[in-house]
C-alpha cells in the first residue's frame, strides 16, 4: 500500500468530519466531527512521516495533536454545558446570538 | 509798558485749556444730565475760568511792547489725526491742527470768553424752570467750544470743521423750544426757524467748502500763513495781477461769510433765529455764529482779489442799508436788535472790502459786547414783562427796571456811535476806511456808494436804536396789568414761563399775558448785564492803554495799536501795504473836513430824529408811514425777500422733491417690485429642481445603501454551522483557484 491510500482515507475522514459539522443538529456530533478532522490530520502526519524522512517528527506531532484534542474536548464540553444552561438546548441552530 | 513777556512755553498749554474747558463741561453735563448737582453753576464756573485765561492773555498782549504772532506749528506742536488714508507725511502734517494765536485771535478769544460767561450767568436766571435746562447749558458750552476752536485753528480745514459744529449747535439751540409741547406757538416756530437757519447757512457752508478746496487745489495747503504766502507768490507770478480763479475762489469763501454772517441775500435766517431762547440770540448775534463769518474774512483777507473785495463791499453796504431800513419799522423788541445785527455785520463786511480789515475786526469786537448786552437786556425786559415782545405794549420801564435800562442805554449810545463809547471808535474807523478810499489814490465809484451808504446806515442805526429805547423805557406802561397781583410777586412769575404764547395777528410778534407790573430781573441776570455794559462802554478805548482819552481827533485805539496789517499778516504785510497804501490815505482822511463832518453829524442826527418822532411829536410816525404807503409796507415786510426765496427756491425745491418722490414711488419702486417678481419666478424653478433632482439623488443614495444592508443582513444569521459552511466554501474556492491556475 502506498501513500495514496493513506491520504485517501485521511481525505475521506476529513470530508466526513466536515459534513458532520455542517449538517448535524446536535452540538455533540459537531464535536465528534471536529475530532474526526483532527484524526484525519493525524493520519496524514503519520503517513507522511512513514513515507517521507522517516524520523519521529510526524509521530510526535500526531501524539501532540491527540493531547490537544483531549484538552479541546474538555473545553468544548464545558462550553456545551454553558450553552445548555443558556438556551436550554444543545442545538447549534438555536444558539444564534452571534447575529447580534 | 512791557509788564509781561509772552512766554510761549506756557502759553500753548493755557491756550489749549481754553477750548477744552467748555468741551469738558459739555461732556460732564451730557454724561450725568440731571444727576449732576449744580451742573449750571459748574459750567458757568468753567466759563469764568475761560474768561479769566483769555482776558489775561489778551491783556498780556495789549501791554506787551510788540504784539506777537504765534504758530504752534513752527514749534512742532501739531496734532496729526489723519494717518491711514494720506499718501505722505507732508500731507498728514498739512491736515493736522495747530494753534494760531495772533492779535486778532487774542481779542476774539477774550470777547468770546467774556460774552459766553455773561450768557451762562444770565441763563441761570433766565432759563430757570426750563424743562431742558441741563441740555441747554451743555449746548451753549459746546457752542462756545466750537467758536473758541475756530478762533484758535491755524488751518482753514479746522476752521471749517468748527464752523460746521457751530452750524449744528445753532440748529440745536434755536430749536430749543421745539421740544416744548406745552408751548404751541414756540413749538412750531422754533422747529421751523432752526431748520431755516441750518439750511440757509448750509448754502454758505458749501460755498466755503468749494472755495477752500479751490485754494487747496492750487496752493496745496490749508495753513493760513502758507496760503497768504502762496497768494503773494501767485500774484507775483501772474505779473502783479490776481489770477481769475482767485477771484472766483475768494468769492466762494465769501459765500461762507454771507451764509454765516447773514449778509444779503442769505440773511433771512437771522431774524427767525430769535425763536431760540434770548441768551442764545445773544450768543449767536455777538460772540459766536455771525462773528465767525467776519472772522473768516479777517483770516482770508490777503487771498481776496480787488474784484472780490469790490463785491464784498457792495454786498456789505447793501446789507447794512437795507437791514437798517427794516430795523426802523420793526415793533418786536428782539427783531429790532436782529436787524441791527445784520446791519452792523454789513458794516464789518464792507470794511473788509474797503481794505479796512482792522476796522472791520475792531467793530466785530466792540459790537460783540454791546450787542450781547442789548440782547440780554432785551431778554431781561421780556422776562420782566411776562414774555411780552411787542414794544407797543411796553413803555416807561426805566422806573421799574433801572439796572436793565442803564445797561441798555449805555449800549445804545455805543451802537449809535456817540463819542467816547466803544461803537464810536470802531464805526468811525470803518467810515474812515471809506473816506480813505474816496480821498486816496485808488478812487472808485463803489467806494462812494459804500461810504455814503454806510454813513446813512449809521444814521439809521442811531435812529432806530433810540426809537426802541424811547418806546420801551419812556412814556407810560401800555401793557395790561392783571388785577390782584400787587407787587410782591417775585416768587411766582416763573410759573408763567411756559404758559401758552399765541401767535398774534399783527406782524407775528409773540405776546405775553397780563401780569403784575414789570419788575427788575434777579441778580445773576443784572450782573451779566453790568459786566457787558462795562465792556460795551470801554471796549473801544481801554483807559489802560496809552491812548489819549480826551483827544478823539486822533483816534489810535488799543485795537489799532495791537492789530495792523503788520501784526495780522506778518509774512505778507509788505505786499499788503503796497496793495492798499492805506496809512497815508487814512491819515489824510482822518484830517479831512468831510470825515469830521460826517462823524459829528451821524449820531446826533439819528438821535434827534428818534427823539423828535417818538418823544416830541408822537403822531408823526403814523403820518409818515401813512404817507409812504406801499414803500412802508415793502420795508416792513422785509422787502419780501422771504416770500421771494419761498417762491424762487423753496417752492421749486419742494416741487422737485415731489416729482422725485413720484418717480421713486412709481418707477423705482416698480423696478424693485419687478426684480422681486422675477426672482420669485426663478425661485419656483429652482425649488422644483431642488425637490426633484437634488432630493432624488440624496434619497436614491439612502435607499441603495438601505437595500444593500437589508440583503447583506440576510447573511448574518448567527448560526455557526452556516459560517463554517461559508468558510469551507471559501476554502474550496481558493483550492480550486490554486489547482486550476
Coordinates of C-alpha atoms in Angstrom, one line a residue, chain B residues 94-371:
Chain B
X94 CA -0.9 119.7 6.4
X95 CA -4.2 118.1 7.6
X96 CA -3.1 118.3 11.2
X97 CA -4.3 121.0 13.6
X98 CA -2.2 123.6 15.3
X99 CA -2.8 126.8 17.2
X100 CA -2.6 130.2 15.7
X101 CA -2.5 133.0 18.3
X102 CA -2.3 136.5 16.9
X103 CA -3.7 139.9 18.0
X104 CA -7.0 139.2 16.2
X105 CA -7.3 135.8 17.8
X106 CA -6.4 137.2 21.2
X107 CA -9.1 139.9 21.0
X108 CA -11.6 137.4 19.7
X109 CA -10.9 134.9 22.4
X110 CA -11.3 137.5 25.1
X111 CA -14.6 138.6 23.5
X112 CA -15.9 135.0 23.3
X113 CA -14.8 134.3 26.9
X114 CA -16.5 137.4 28.3
X115 CA -19.7 137.2 26.4
X116 CA -20.0 133.5 26.9
X117 CA -19.5 133.8 30.6
X118 CA -22.1 136.5 30.8
X119 CA -24.5 134.5 28.8
X120 CA -24.0 131.5 31.1
X121 CA -24.6 133.7 34.1
X122 CA -27.6 135.3 32.6
X123 CA -29.1 131.9 31.7
X124 CA -29.0 130.7 35.2
X125 CA -31.8 133.3 35.9
X126 CA -33.4 133.4 32.6
X127 CA -33.8 129.7 31.9
X128 CA -34.8 128.9 35.4
X129 CA -37.6 126.3 35.4
X130 CA -37.0 125.2 31.8
X131 CA -37.7 121.6 31.1
X132 CA -34.4 121.1 29.2
X133 CA -32.4 123.3 31.4
X134 CA -29.4 121.0 31.6
X135 CA -29.3 120.3 27.9
X136 CA -29.4 124.0 27.3
X137 CA -26.3 124.6 29.4
X138 CA -24.5 121.7 27.7
X139 CA -25.3 123.0 24.3
X140 CA -24.2 126.6 24.9
X141 CA -20.9 125.2 26.3
X142 CA -20.3 123.2 23.2
X143 CA -21.3 126.2 21.1
X144 CA -18.6 128.2 22.9
X145 CA -16.1 125.4 22.4
X146 CA -16.8 125.5 18.7
X147 CA -16.2 129.2 18.5
X148 CA -13.0 129.1 20.6
X149 CA -11.7 126.2 18.5
X150 CA -12.5 128.2 15.3
X151 CA -10.6 131.2 16.5
X152 CA -7.5 129.1 17.6
X153 CA -7.4 126.9 14.5
X154 CA -4.4 127.6 12.3
X155 CA -5.8 126.0 9.1
X156 CA -8.9 126.7 7.2
X157 CA -9.7 123.0 7.3
X158 CA -10.1 123.1 11.0
X159 CA -11.8 126.4 10.9
X160 CA -14.3 124.7 8.6
X161 CA -14.8 121.8 11.0
X162 CA -15.5 124.1 13.9
X163 CA -17.6 126.2 11.6
X164 CA -19.8 123.2 10.9
X165 CA -20.0 122.3 14.5
X166 CA -21.3 125.8 15.2
X167 CA -23.9 125.3 12.5
X168 CA -25.1 122.2 14.3
X169 CA -25.1 123.9 17.7
X170 CA -27.1 126.9 16.4
X171 CA -29.6 124.4 15.0
X172 CA -30.0 122.7 18.3
X173 CA -30.2 125.9 20.3
X174 CA -32.5 127.9 18.0
X175 CA -34.8 124.8 18.2
X176 CA -34.5 124.6 22.0
X177 CA -38.2 125.2 22.4
X178 CA -39.2 122.8 19.6
X179 CA -39.3 120.1 22.3
X180 CA -41.6 122.2 24.5
X181 CA -45.0 120.7 23.9
X182 CA -46.7 123.0 26.3
X183 CA -46.0 126.0 24.2
X184 CA -47.6 125.5 20.7
X185 CA -46.5 128.8 19.2
X186 CA -42.8 128.5 20.1
X187 CA -43.1 124.8 19.4
X188 CA -43.8 125.2 15.7
X189 CA -41.8 128.4 15.2
X190 CA -38.7 127.1 16.9
X191 CA -38.5 123.9 14.9
X192 CA -39.2 125.8 11.7
X193 CA -36.6 128.6 12.5
X194 CA -33.9 126.1 13.4
X195 CA -34.4 124.2 10.1
X196 CA -34.3 127.5 8.3
X197 CA -31.1 128.6 10.0
X198 CA -29.4 125.3 9.4
X199 CA -30.3 125.0 5.7
X200 CA -29.7 128.7 4.8
X201 CA -26.3 128.7 6.4
X202 CA -25.6 125.4 4.6
X203 CA -25.7 127.2 1.3
X204 CA -22.9 129.3 2.5
X205 CA -21.0 126.3 4.0
X206 CA -21.0 124.6 0.7
X207 CA -19.6 127.8 -0.9
X208 CA -16.9 127.9 1.7
X209 CA -16.0 124.2 1.1
X210 CA -15.7 124.8 -2.6
X211 CA -13.6 127.9 -2.1
X212 CA -11.4 126.2 0.4
X213 CA -10.8 123.2 -1.9
X214 CA -10.1 125.5 -4.9
X215 CA -7.3 127.1 -2.9
X216 CA -6.0 123.7 -1.8
X217 CA -6.1 122.6 -5.4
X218 CA -3.8 125.4 -6.5
X219 CA -1.7 126.1 -3.4
X220 CA -1.7 122.6 -1.8
X221 CA -2.1 123.8 1.7
X222 CA -4.7 124.6 4.3
X223 CA -2.5 126.7 6.6
X224 CA -3.4 130.4 6.8
X225 CA 0.2 131.7 6.8
X226 CA 1.1 129.3 3.9
X227 CA -2.0 130.4 2.0
X228 CA -1.1 134.1 2.3
X229 CA 2.5 133.5 1.2
X230 CA 1.3 131.4 -1.8
X231 CA -1.2 134.1 -2.7
X232 CA 1.6 136.6 -2.9
X233 CA 3.7 134.3 -5.0
X234 CA 0.8 133.5 -7.3
X235 CA 0.1 137.2 -7.9
X236 CA 3.8 137.9 -8.4
X237 CA 4.0 135.0 -10.9
X238 CA 0.9 136.5 -12.8
X239 CA 2.6 139.8 -13.3
X240 CA 1.1 141.6 -10.3
X241 CA -2.4 140.8 -11.3
X242 CA -4.7 138.4 -9.4
X243 CA -5.4 135.2 -11.4
X244 CA -9.1 134.9 -12.3
X245 CA -9.6 131.7 -10.3
X246 CA -8.5 133.5 -7.1
X247 CA -11.4 136.0 -7.6
X248 CA -13.8 133.0 -8.0
X249 CA -12.4 131.1 -5.1
X250 CA -12.3 134.2 -2.9
X251 CA -16.0 134.9 -3.7
X252 CA -16.8 131.3 -2.8
X253 CA -15.1 131.8 0.6
X254 CA -17.0 135.0 1.0
X255 CA -20.1 132.9 0.3
X256 CA -19.4 131.2 3.6
X257 CA -19.4 134.6 5.3
X258 CA -22.6 135.5 3.5
X259 CA -24.3 132.5 5.0
X260 CA -22.9 132.6 8.5
X261 CA -22.8 136.3 8.9
X262 CA -26.3 136.8 7.5
X263 CA -25.4 139.0 4.5
X264 CA -27.8 139.7 1.8
X265 CA -29.3 137.5 0.3
X266 CA -28.8 134.7 2.9
X267 CA -29.7 137.0 5.8
X268 CA -33.2 135.5 6.1
X269 CA -32.3 133.0 8.8
X270 CA -31.1 135.5 11.4
X271 CA -34.3 137.4 12.2
X272 CA -36.0 134.0 12.8
X273 CA -33.1 132.8 14.9
X274 CA -34.7 134.7 17.8
X275 CA -37.1 131.8 18.1
X276 CA -34.5 130.4 20.4
X277 CA -34.1 131.5 24.0
X278 CA -32.8 135.1 24.3
X279 CA -29.4 134.1 25.7
X280 CA -28.9 132.0 22.6
X281 CA -29.7 135.0 20.5
X282 CA -27.1 137.0 22.4
X283 CA -24.5 134.2 21.7
X284 CA -25.4 134.0 18.0
X285 CA -25.6 137.7 17.5
X286 CA -22.5 138.6 19.4
X287 CA -19.8 136.2 20.1
X288 CA -20.2 133.0 18.1
X289 CA -22.2 132.4 14.9
X290 CA -22.2 135.6 13.0
X291 CA -18.8 136.7 14.3
X292 CA -17.3 133.6 12.7
X293 CA -18.1 134.8 9.2
X294 CA -16.4 138.1 9.7
X295 CA -13.5 136.4 11.5
X296 CA -13.2 134.1 8.4
X297 CA -12.9 137.3 6.2
X298 CA -10.2 138.5 8.6
X299 CA -8.2 135.3 8.2
X300 CA -8.6 135.1 4.4
X301 CA -8.2 138.8 3.7
X302 CA -4.9 138.5 1.8
X303 CA -6.4 135.9 -0.5
X304 CA -9.1 138.3 -1.8
X305 CA -8.6 139.9 -5.2
X306 CA -9.6 143.6 -5.8
X307 CA -12.6 142.3 -7.8
X308 CA -13.7 140.1 -4.9
X309 CA -13.3 143.0 -2.5
X310 CA -15.5 145.1 -4.6
X311 CA -18.2 142.5 -4.5
X312 CA -17.7 142.2 -0.7
X313 CA -18.0 145.9 -0.2
X314 CA -21.2 146.2 -2.3
X315 CA -22.9 143.3 -0.6
X316 CA -21.8 144.6 2.9
X317 CA -23.1 148.1 2.2
X318 CA -26.3 146.9 0.7
X319 CA -26.9 144.7 3.7
X320 CA -26.1 147.5 6.1
X321 CA -28.5 149.8 4.4
X322 CA -31.4 147.5 3.8
X323 CA -31.4 145.9 7.2
X324 CA -31.3 149.3 8.8
X325 CA -34.4 150.3 7.0
X326 CA -36.2 147.2 8.2
X327 CA -35.0 147.8 11.7
X328 CA -36.7 151.2 11.6
X329 CA -40.1 149.5 11.1
X330 CA -39.9 146.6 13.4
X331 CA -42.0 146.5 16.6
X332 CA -40.7 143.3 18.1
X333 CA -38.0 144.2 20.6
X334 CA -35.8 141.3 19.5
X335 CA -36.5 141.8 15.8
X336 CA -35.1 145.4 16.0
X337 CA -31.9 144.0 17.5
X338 CA -31.8 141.2 15.0
X339 CA -32.0 143.6 12.0
X340 CA -29.5 145.9 13.7
X341 CA -27.1 142.9 13.9
X342 CA -27.4 142.2 10.2
X343 CA -26.9 145.9 9.5
X344 CA -23.7 146.0 11.7
X345 CA -22.4 142.9 10.1
X346 CA -22.8 144.7 6.8
X347 CA -20.6 147.4 8.2
X348 CA -17.9 144.9 9.1
X349 CA -18.0 143.1 5.8
X350 CA -17.9 146.4 3.9
X351 CA -15.0 147.5 6.0
X352 CA -13.0 144.4 5.0
X353 CA -14.0 145.0 1.3
X354 CA -12.7 148.6 1.6
X355 CA -9.4 147.3 2.8
X356 CA -10.0 148.4 6.4
X357 CA -9.7 144.9 7.8
X358 CA -8.5 146.1 11.1
X359 CA -11.5 148.5 11.4
X360 CA -13.9 145.6 10.5
X361 CA -12.4 143.3 13.1
X362 CA -12.4 146.1 15.7
X363 CA -16.1 146.7 15.0
X364 CA -16.7 142.9 15.4
X365 CA -15.1 143.1 18.9
X366 CA -16.9 146.2 20.1
X367 CA -20.2 145.1 18.5
X368 CA -20.0 141.7 20.3
X369 CA -20.0 143.5 23.7
X370 CA -22.8 146.0 23.2
X371 CA -24.9 143.6 21.1

